[in-house]
Amino acid sequence: MKVGIVGATGYGGVELYRLLSNHPHVEECILYSSSDMDVSYTHVYPQLNTLSEHVLKDIDIEEMKANLDVLFLATPPGVSSKLSPSFMGTNVKLIDLSGDLRLRNKASYEQWYKRPAVNGDILEQTVYGLSELNKESIKHAKIIANPGCFPTATILGLAPLVEKQFIQVDSIIVDAKTGVSGAGRNASQATHFSEVNENIKIYKVHEHQHIPEIEQALQQVNPEVPYITFHTHLIPMTRGIMATINASLKDTLSTEQLINEYRQYYQDSSFVRVRSQGEFPSTKEVYASNFCDIGLSVDTRTNRVTIVAVIDNLMKGAAGQAVQNFNIMNGFDETSGIKLAPIYP
Amino acid sequence: MKVGIVGATGYGGVELYRLLSNHPHVEECILYSSSDMDVSYTHVYPQLNTLSEHVLKDIDIEEMKANLDVLFLATPPGVSSKLSPSFMGTNVKLIDLSGDLRLRNKASYEQWYKRPAVNGDILEQTVYGLSELNKESIKHAKIIANPGCFPTATILGLAPLVEKQFIQVDSIIVDAKTGVSGAGRNASQATHFSEVNENIKIYKVHEHQHIPEIEQALQQVNPEVPYITFHTHLIPMTRGIMATINASLKDTLSTEQLINEYRQYYQDSSFVRVRSQGEFPSTKEVYASNFCDIGLSVDTRTNRVTIVAVIDNLMKGAAGQAVQNFNIMNGFDETSGIKLAPIYP
Amino acid sequence: MKVGIVGATGYGGVELYRLLSNHPHVEECILYSSSDMDVSYTHVYPQLNTLSEHVLKDIDIEEMKANLDVLFLATPPGVSSKLSPSFMGTNVKLIDLSGDLRLRNKASYEQWYKRPAVNGDILEQTVYGLSELNKESIKHAKIIANPGCFPTATILGLAPLVEKQFIQVDSIIVDAKTGVSGAGRNASQATHFSEVNENIKIYKVHEHQHIPEIEQALQQVNPEVPYITFHTHLIPMTRGIMATINASLKDTLSTEQLINEYRQYYQDSSFVRVRSQGEFPSTKEVYASNFCDIGLSVDTRTNRVTIVAVIDNLMKGAAGQAVQNFNIMNGFDETSGIKLAPIYP
Amino acid sequence: MKVGIVGATGYGGVELYRLLSNHPHVEECILYSSSDMDVSYTHVYPQLNTLSEHVLKDIDIEEMKANLDVLFLATPPGVSSKLSPSFMGTNVKLIDLSGDLRLRNKASYEQWYKRPAVNGDILEQTVYGLSELNKESIKHAKIIANPGCFPTATILGLAPLVEKQFIQVDSIIVDAKTGVSGAGRNASQATHFSEVNENIKIYKVHEHQHIPEIEQALQQVNPEVPYITFHTHLIPMTRGIMATINASLKDTLSTEQLINEYRQYYQDSSFVRVRSQGEFPSTKEVYASNFCDIGLSVDTRTNRVTIVAVIDNLMKGAAGQAVQNFNIMNGFDETSGIKLAPIYP
């Protein structure tokens, strides 16, 4: 297949390139950038010397329509809203890694993102690309809204509990921690090394735009979930997300029972790994891989359950999951090109 | 005054030395170590070259009784239980930085610490040295149980809410993160650089020995608190603790109202700083200082309040707080020798 | 082919496993450990869940001889000296990642390693596995001494200069920096997170056992090199080595001329990449890959040349290079299974 | 005394404030900023809450002349060149932390800094503020050029060797490593966390503006030094500089002899600490202190000496040294306000 990446100079873009350039079903990968057109890709990313001879191309929708089977949009907020409608009705499938197409409710988008929602009815044709929940829809999708990094870990950590109605629906509290690469490649005071190193910060308290995305997905599996509490912290590391999730059980369930439920729920999910009792995953154990690892424990004192879900934010939280969706929507093996062992240590 | 430090070779011990060797009311500081006796202190800690000429002494209780006004115990679990009874009825005041004397209920100690509790009635004479709650008792104390690092941040973050009965008492969920120095100076696989760097781990899930310590202190200000949920995470940094605290409000309160309540509650507490609306502290903002900084926000969607409390685990979470207690119990200004600005960046 | 790894629980061992378990010419990979026999490999390394079903086996030389084509020794100092002679005259090829077989001069080994050298004449049959210099010998080797991490970067950075006699032979000064994973998986005070983080240390000044290994390799290409000065520093990161190399030019050469010489010298070396004028590689640009990237610059003020060579110490500095040797000695494409793009960021 | 800081919002400025606000001889400290005037200092640096009530003032030279005894300039390149001439002939003493006034040769400044040198004859009245070499001149100085961070470590590491003519003058090669705070507080791609973490970079190869500053200082103690080779590397840590220095001995000298020479040379220097044979300092051992620690070793194989000098770049490499100069030029004890123990770990 012939694929394109818009936003190839970003961290999500270069991770997509790493995967797609070794993908068994990708014949050609064309790289687009609005900021660095006509620049050699190895000039931007010298680590790709001898591995890439690409020159970044300007965005040209007609050329894309003529040449591409699938277009990945790894772009800042607002870009997909503008680009994606041009591809409706064409043969080019879209996989959008930005948040532009994730919320089905435009008012909600505008409230949380503080920018205009996409025009038109493109959202109706968009499938939320969390394959562990939506694999059938993804198979037939023309447009994928690739999930956010925090939502991926959080929803996978919660879906069995919520769907099976094991918990009090208003009791969900999630404490999430992320490495800095989630903030992208552009420098800012907030990601300045001297400010981040030897430091933890909480940010966007009660205002993170991933909150409605998580709520929408949980409500898909159980419409009674009213809201969640969700916090995000910046941690002095580059890659990795951990979601530490708390909820109150409705009935008495043992840790062992719940682990069995999770394993059953994810038995067909190649990239979800549920740990045994007493074991919890760390982020390094999924580093540079597409896995989501989950550990959990019931606290009999409080009758609360604690779930820990970890991913690599650039892989299962972005590029890896995008390729997983690419595989599913094109009928390839779900793991093609992304069955990579974590890098350790 | 003449003071002694048992466990001077540990991280808590050397931080105590840094503070006490510059303290205006300390005339002499004697250093003890059971593992490195007769060794020069600068051999263990070369950063003290030209600042210390101490030789580590073996523990000799008779000599301590004869020479010391105050003895700091910065020792591993179990040591204070054995040493402290020898000082009952003497003129030597004790400040114990270990967890041995913190829990008033011996059965609880043995359950959570999985080791025998201290013998005898020493606990009745021990005061829990969180001066923001117990200043009057500390003034007259002969024995101080210096609070743990996580409890210090968590209790200070919760005390106003709990004491004033603003929250549902069974709704407290705390997600804590710590730098690695809290694990002490002894090397282990869990603190090996290659395992900790670029990684987040959760540990002791539902089993951390600081849980009963926090519950005991909260029950002191409001006996109706039944339990808390409390998680600890290891973060790739050396110093700093952040407690992210969630609780459900009983009534409707604004962020501004709560901030005012906190500021009033801590108006006489030199080391607690409550941030303005919209501002949250990061751990680096208290680095190497004795401050506990607190930020908070009410989420009107969920009627939950989120409080963030940060400390330096070796200062307000250990040595700094011990010196604060030393000041109070000896009638000195509470801030003597510890009014230090955070190191930034 | 059927391959075995002794020392599979170490960092070099698990990196070997990552590569060999995806290698197109490896049919089976058997894992040995003297410390964790009969333990599941995923118990030691949970990141391999669903990717490995291996159980660690005890070392059994007769079984190895019967079952293996190639045996990788990723073992602490002294182990290969004992194990390797048993395989002389058998069909099992050995690739030794330890330093035991690297120095041809046993007296030198004993002086620098401070332990007994290997017995017998095994060294005469051992080939130093730096394929960029010794590819022909490797093709026919039965035993490979896989180069050390520092020597790999340093020798590759110096070989063209030394072989072509561009520099004064007694003028070489190398300042090397390494991430902590080079020290292995066992915890120690020297690799304790709180000691390494926010810190740089120099170690083994003038006494590093890689000094004679580098000198031996340089003398292979130019016997007149009398010695080098070589320093090693521990840096707060997990992976990566940078060698910053200085030497005095004999004649006047421009940076451009030297870059051309280097590119010519390494034109058939798939994993050496020479940067253009004005560009220098950073360690992250080879992270988790088998590349050695080189940048250089002539200082016309001093007539010295500065060369910077970077590798991933666990890949080109250990496991990656071992697989490269495996490929060459078995007639496979040199890049089989190791043509991996660096992980970035 | 009344002192002012221009550039109080930078990292050098806030470190100066930390020291001067606790200095026994500073009565008032006025803070200036051209970018954040009328802003509360704690708004910029929340770690100073309750420790500072300053509001940043605009730069007003007449007001400064009227109110200040000493003015510290902690400003970006080019600012001091413009501001400092206004203070010639006034009673305000200047301590300039920028590089503007360090090079006595204006052509050299313009060559290395690539910007115009200061106008007029201010350089003739400026004293290079490395007190270990120039204490007498500093006592009477009206204008101090505070040394750069790299030059401080390098010159202190080399001065005894060079002055006593122990080494071949053309043999000096220095490999320096720095934490990121030396790059200042402004964010850039080069200091973006995701680019710096788990990475080492070399930068400004053969072009660093600190090269002529070091050469000028070495030529002051021995005019025969023709040049040095000097490299700078960016390390994933916030504070700290290590200079690893190599030189060829003219005669045979033992490590012990040289250590004695160094100790004698620095016997009146409160902040230089020379380690014993076999010991080398790490940067953490001077963290947040004004010390420069030095270790050295003679390599009898090569007859080269290796010296390692470490400082905290924001203390002895900037603000601490500026206060040391402030003390000396005003007749105070050299250590007033800066005799602080390193923060460890």
PDB file of C-alpha atoms in Angstrom, chain B residues 31-178:
ATOM      1  CA  LEU B  31      27.763  11.346  64.990  1.00  0.00           C
ATOM      2  CA  TYR B  32      27.104   7.677  65.596  1.00  0.00           C
ATOM      3  CA  SER B  33      27.084   4.714  63.260  1.00  0.00           C
ATOM      4  CA  SER B  34      26.936   1.046  64.005  1.00  0.00           C
ATOM      5  CA  SER B  35      28.384   0.132  60.612  1.00  0.00           C
ATOM      6  CA  ASP B  36      31.204   2.657  60.117  1.00  0.00           C
ATOM      7  CA  MET B  37      32.544   3.436  63.566  1.00  0.00           C
ATOM      8  CA  ASP B  38      35.949   5.109  63.775  1.00  0.00           C
ATOM      9  CA  VAL B  39      35.614   6.114  60.146  1.00  0.00           C
ATOM     10  CA  SER B  40      36.020   9.759  59.193  1.00  0.00           C
ATOM     11  CA  TYR B  41      32.675  11.269  58.214  1.00  0.00           C
ATOM     12  CA  THR B  42      34.218  12.895  55.137  1.00  0.00           C
ATOM     13  CA  HIS B  43      35.353   9.492  53.994  1.00  0.00           C
ATOM     14  CA  VAL B  44      31.691   8.501  53.762  1.00  0.00           C
ATOM     15  CA  TYR B  45      30.543  11.890  52.489  1.00  0.00           C
ATOM     16  CA  PRO B  46      33.347  13.720  50.663  1.00  0.00           C
ATOM     17  CA  GLN B  47      31.041  16.676  50.002  1.00  0.00           C
ATOM     18  CA  LEU B  48      31.684  17.609  53.655  1.00  0.00           C
ATOM     19  CA  ASN B  49      35.430  18.030  53.216  1.00  0.00           C
ATOM     20  CA  THR B  50      36.567  21.133  55.145  1.00  0.00           C
ATOM     21  CA  LEU B  51      33.083  21.292  56.717  1.00  0.00           C
ATOM     22  CA  SER B  52      33.358  18.348  59.082  1.00  0.00           C
ATOM     23  CA  GLU B  53      36.158  16.805  61.112  1.00  0.00           C
ATOM     24  CA  HIS B  54      33.929  14.236  62.737  1.00  0.00           C
ATOM     25  CA  VAL B  55      34.834  10.633  63.266  1.00  0.00           C
ATOM     26  CA  LEU B  56      31.872   8.280  63.514  1.00  0.00           C
ATOM     27  CA  LYS B  57      31.456   6.839  66.969  1.00  0.00           C
ATOM     28  CA  ASP B  58      30.023   3.548  68.051  1.00  0.00           C
ATOM     29  CA  ILE B  59      26.713   3.648  69.880  1.00  0.00           C
ATOM     30  CA  ASP B  60      27.348   3.922  73.625  1.00  0.00           C
ATOM     31  CA  ILE B  61      24.220   4.638  75.607  1.00  0.00           C
ATOM     32  CA  GLU B  62      25.979   5.644  78.782  1.00  0.00           C
ATOM     33  CA  GLU B  63      28.132   8.132  76.929  1.00  0.00           C
ATOM     34  CA  MET B  64      25.055   9.513  75.207  1.00  0.00           C
ATOM     35  CA  LYS B  65      23.237   9.952  78.475  1.00  0.00           C
ATOM     36  CA  ALA B  66      26.205  11.770  79.923  1.00  0.00           C
ATOM     37  CA  ASN B  67      26.869  14.063  76.997  1.00  0.00           C
ATOM     38  CA  LEU B  68      23.763  14.791  74.975  1.00  0.00           C
ATOM     39  CA  ASP B  69      20.778  17.062  75.342  1.00  0.00           C
ATOM     40  CA  VAL B  70      18.974  15.702  72.300  1.00  0.00           C
ATOM     41  CA  LEU B  71      19.469  12.511  70.329  1.00  0.00           C
ATOM     42  CA  PHE B  72      18.209  12.109  66.776  1.00  0.00           C
ATOM     43  CA  LEU B  73      17.583   8.549  65.630  1.00  0.00           C
ATOM     44  CA  ALA B  74      17.833   8.314  61.840  1.00  0.00           C
ATOM     45  CA  THR B  75      17.875   4.568  61.775  1.00  0.00           C
ATOM     46  CA  PRO B  76      16.402   1.622  59.870  1.00  0.00           C
ATOM     47  CA  PRO B  77      13.194  -0.062  61.134  1.00  0.00           C
ATOM     48  CA  GLY B  78      13.568  -1.806  64.473  1.00  0.00           C
ATOM     49  CA  VAL B  79      16.567   0.097  65.831  1.00  0.00           C
ATOM     50  CA  SER B  80      14.640   2.792  67.696  1.00  0.00           C
ATOM     51  CA  SER B  81      12.435   0.167  69.278  1.00  0.00           C
ATOM     52  CA  LYS B  82      15.532  -1.237  70.881  1.00  0.00           C
ATOM     53  CA  LEU B  83      17.411   1.967  71.687  1.00  0.00           C
ATOM     54  CA  SER B  84      14.717   4.344  72.807  1.00  0.00           C
ATOM     55  CA  PRO B  85      13.583   2.619  76.037  1.00  0.00           C
ATOM     56  CA  SER B  86      17.084   3.118  77.463  1.00  0.00           C
ATOM     57  CA  PHE B  87      16.528   6.851  77.486  1.00  0.00           C
ATOM     58  CA  MET B  88      13.266   6.899  79.401  1.00  0.00           C
ATOM     59  CA  GLY B  89      13.638   8.871  82.592  1.00  0.00           C
ATOM     60  CA  THR B  90      16.893  10.488  81.485  1.00  0.00           C
ATOM     61  CA  ASN B  91      17.486  14.085  80.462  1.00  0.00           C
ATOM     62  CA  VAL B  92      18.113  13.156  76.870  1.00  0.00           C
ATOM     63  CA  LYS B  93      15.265  14.118  74.571  1.00  0.00           C
ATOM     64  CA  LEU B  94      14.711  11.794  71.634  1.00  0.00           C
ATOM     65  CA  ILE B  95      13.628  12.624  68.103  1.00  0.00           C
ATOM     66  CA  ASP B  96      13.029   9.412  66.201  1.00  0.00           C
ATOM     67  CA  LEU B  97      12.919   9.667  62.416  1.00  0.00           C
ATOM     68  CA  SER B  98      12.047   6.003  61.913  1.00  0.00           C
ATOM     69  CA  GLY B  99       8.536   4.601  61.933  1.00  0.00           C
ATOM     70  CA  ASP B 100       9.015   2.607  65.114  1.00  0.00           C
ATOM     71  CA  LEU B 101       7.197   4.939  67.491  1.00  0.00           C
ATOM     72  CA  ARG B 102       4.583   6.494  65.225  1.00  0.00           C
ATOM     73  CA  LEU B 103       1.647   4.104  65.637  1.00  0.00           C
ATOM     74  CA  ARG B 104      -0.013   4.216  69.031  1.00  0.00           C
ATOM     75  CA  ASN B 105      -1.650   0.849  68.435  1.00  0.00           C
ATOM     76  CA  LYS B 106       0.938  -1.894  68.734  1.00  0.00           C
ATOM     77  CA  ALA B 107      -1.194  -4.467  66.945  1.00  0.00           C
ATOM     78  CA  SER B 108      -1.542  -2.120  64.020  1.00  0.00           C
ATOM     79  CA  TYR B 109       2.229  -1.623  63.983  1.00  0.00           C
ATOM     80  CA  GLU B 110       2.851  -5.332  63.879  1.00  0.00           C
ATOM     81  CA  GLN B 111       0.258  -5.853  61.153  1.00  0.00           C
ATOM     82  CA  TRP B 112       1.602  -3.183  58.799  1.00  0.00           C
ATOM     83  CA  TYR B 113       5.310  -3.277  59.619  1.00  0.00           C
ATOM     84  CA  LYS B 114       5.450  -7.051  59.948  1.00  0.00           C
ATOM     85  CA  ARG B 115       7.852  -6.834  62.899  1.00  0.00           C
ATOM     86  CA  PRO B 116       7.475  -6.662  66.691  1.00  0.00           C
ATOM     87  CA  ALA B 117       6.333  -3.372  68.187  1.00  0.00           C
ATOM     88  CA  VAL B 118       8.372  -1.535  70.799  1.00  0.00           C
ATOM     89  CA  ASN B 119       8.185  -2.935  74.302  1.00  0.00           C
ATOM     90  CA  GLY B 120       6.783  -1.130  77.311  1.00  0.00           C
ATOM     91  CA  ASP B 121       4.913   2.109  77.666  1.00  0.00           C
ATOM     92  CA  ILE B 122       7.192   4.407  75.733  1.00  0.00           C
ATOM     93  CA  LEU B 123       4.447   5.116  73.206  1.00  0.00           C
ATOM     94  CA  GLU B 124       2.388   6.876  75.859  1.00  0.00           C
ATOM     95  CA  GLN B 125       5.118   9.426  76.305  1.00  0.00           C
ATOM     96  CA  THR B 126       5.746   9.839  72.596  1.00  0.00           C
ATOM     97  CA  VAL B 127       4.331  12.807  70.722  1.00  0.00           C
ATOM     98  CA  TYR B 128       3.673  12.635  66.979  1.00  0.00           C
ATOM     99  CA  GLY B 129       5.847  15.448  65.728  1.00  0.00           C
ATOM    100  CA  LEU B 130       3.677  17.095  63.114  1.00  0.00           C
ATOM    101  CA  SER B 131       3.929  20.574  64.547  1.00  0.00           C
ATOM    102  CA  GLU B 132       1.161  22.030  62.402  1.00  0.00           C
ATOM    103  CA  LEU B 133      -1.262  19.837  64.364  1.00  0.00           C
ATOM    104  CA  ASN B 134       0.517  19.145  67.638  1.00  0.00           C
ATOM    105  CA  LYS B 135       2.674  22.131  68.459  1.00  0.00           C
ATOM    106  CA  GLU B 136       1.588  22.416  72.088  1.00  0.00           C
ATOM    107  CA  SER B 137       2.304  18.769  72.857  1.00  0.00           C
ATOM    108  CA  ILE B 138       5.656  18.975  71.115  1.00  0.00           C
ATOM    109  CA  LYS B 139       6.702  21.869  73.335  1.00  0.00           C
ATOM    110  CA  HIS B 140       6.601  19.579  76.343  1.00  0.00           C
ATOM    111  CA  ALA B 141       7.607  16.317  74.740  1.00  0.00           C
ATOM    112  CA  LYS B 142      10.549  14.193  75.751  1.00  0.00           C
ATOM    113  CA  ILE B 143      10.158  11.798  72.840  1.00  0.00           C
ATOM    114  CA  ILE B 144       9.109  12.753  69.329  1.00  0.00           C
ATOM    115  CA  ALA B 145       7.997  10.352  66.651  1.00  0.00           C
ATOM    116  CA  ASN B 146       8.959  12.354  63.589  1.00  0.00           C
ATOM    117  CA  PRO B 147       6.310  11.832  60.870  1.00  0.00           C
ATOM    118  CA  GLY B 148       6.921   9.847  57.734  1.00  0.00           C
ATOM    119  CA  CYS B 149       7.498  11.587  54.430  1.00  0.00           C
ATOM    120  CA  PHE B 150       4.247  10.549  52.736  1.00  0.00           C
ATOM    121  CA  PRO B 151       2.168  11.183  55.875  1.00  0.00           C
ATOM    122  CA  THR B 152       3.567  14.691  56.231  1.00  0.00           C
ATOM    123  CA  ALA B 153       2.447  15.753  52.766  1.00  0.00           C
ATOM    124  CA  THR B 154      -0.838  13.866  52.928  1.00  0.00           C
ATOM    125  CA  ILE B 155      -1.926  14.944  56.394  1.00  0.00           C
ATOM    126  CA  LEU B 156      -1.053  18.581  55.788  1.00  0.00           C
ATOM    127  CA  GLY B 157      -3.010  18.407  52.549  1.00  0.00           C
ATOM    128  CA  LEU B 158      -6.069  16.936  54.262  1.00  0.00           C
ATOM    129  CA  ALA B 159      -6.174  18.287  57.812  1.00  0.00           C
ATOM    130  CA  PRO B 160      -8.283  21.431  57.199  1.00  0.00           C
ATOM    131  CA  LEU B 161     -10.817  19.518  55.078  1.00  0.00           C
ATOM    132  CA  VAL B 162     -11.130  16.721  57.583  1.00  0.00           C
ATOM    133  CA  GLU B 163     -11.139  18.770  60.739  1.00  0.00           C
ATOM    134  CA  LYS B 164     -13.769  21.152  59.409  1.00  0.00           C
ATOM    135  CA  GLN B 165     -15.879  18.250  58.177  1.00  0.00           C
ATOM    136  CA  PHE B 166     -16.160  19.555  54.626  1.00  0.00           C
ATOM    137  CA  ILE B 167     -15.838  16.130  53.025  1.00  0.00           C
ATOM    138  CA  GLN B 168     -17.433  12.721  53.063  1.00  0.00           C
ATOM    139  CA  VAL B 169     -15.174  10.875  55.439  1.00  0.00           C
ATOM    140  CA  ASP B 170     -14.978   7.675  53.420  1.00  0.00           C
ATOM    141  CA  SER B 171     -14.121   9.375  50.123  1.00  0.00           C
ATOM    142  CA  ILE B 172     -10.404  10.051  50.502  1.00  0.00           C
ATOM    143  CA  ILE B 173      -8.151   8.728  47.723  1.00  0.00           C
ATOM    144  CA  VAL B 174      -4.497   9.751  47.667  1.00  0.00           C
ATOM    145  CA  ASP B 175      -2.067   9.165  44.836  1.00  0.00           C
ATOM    146  CA  ALA B 176       1.486   9.832  46.020  1.00  0.00           C
ATOM    147  CA  LYS B 177       4.723   9.991  44.074  1.00  0.00           C
ATOM    148  CA  THR B 178       8.204   9.989  45.540  1.00  0.00           C
TER     149      THR B 178
END
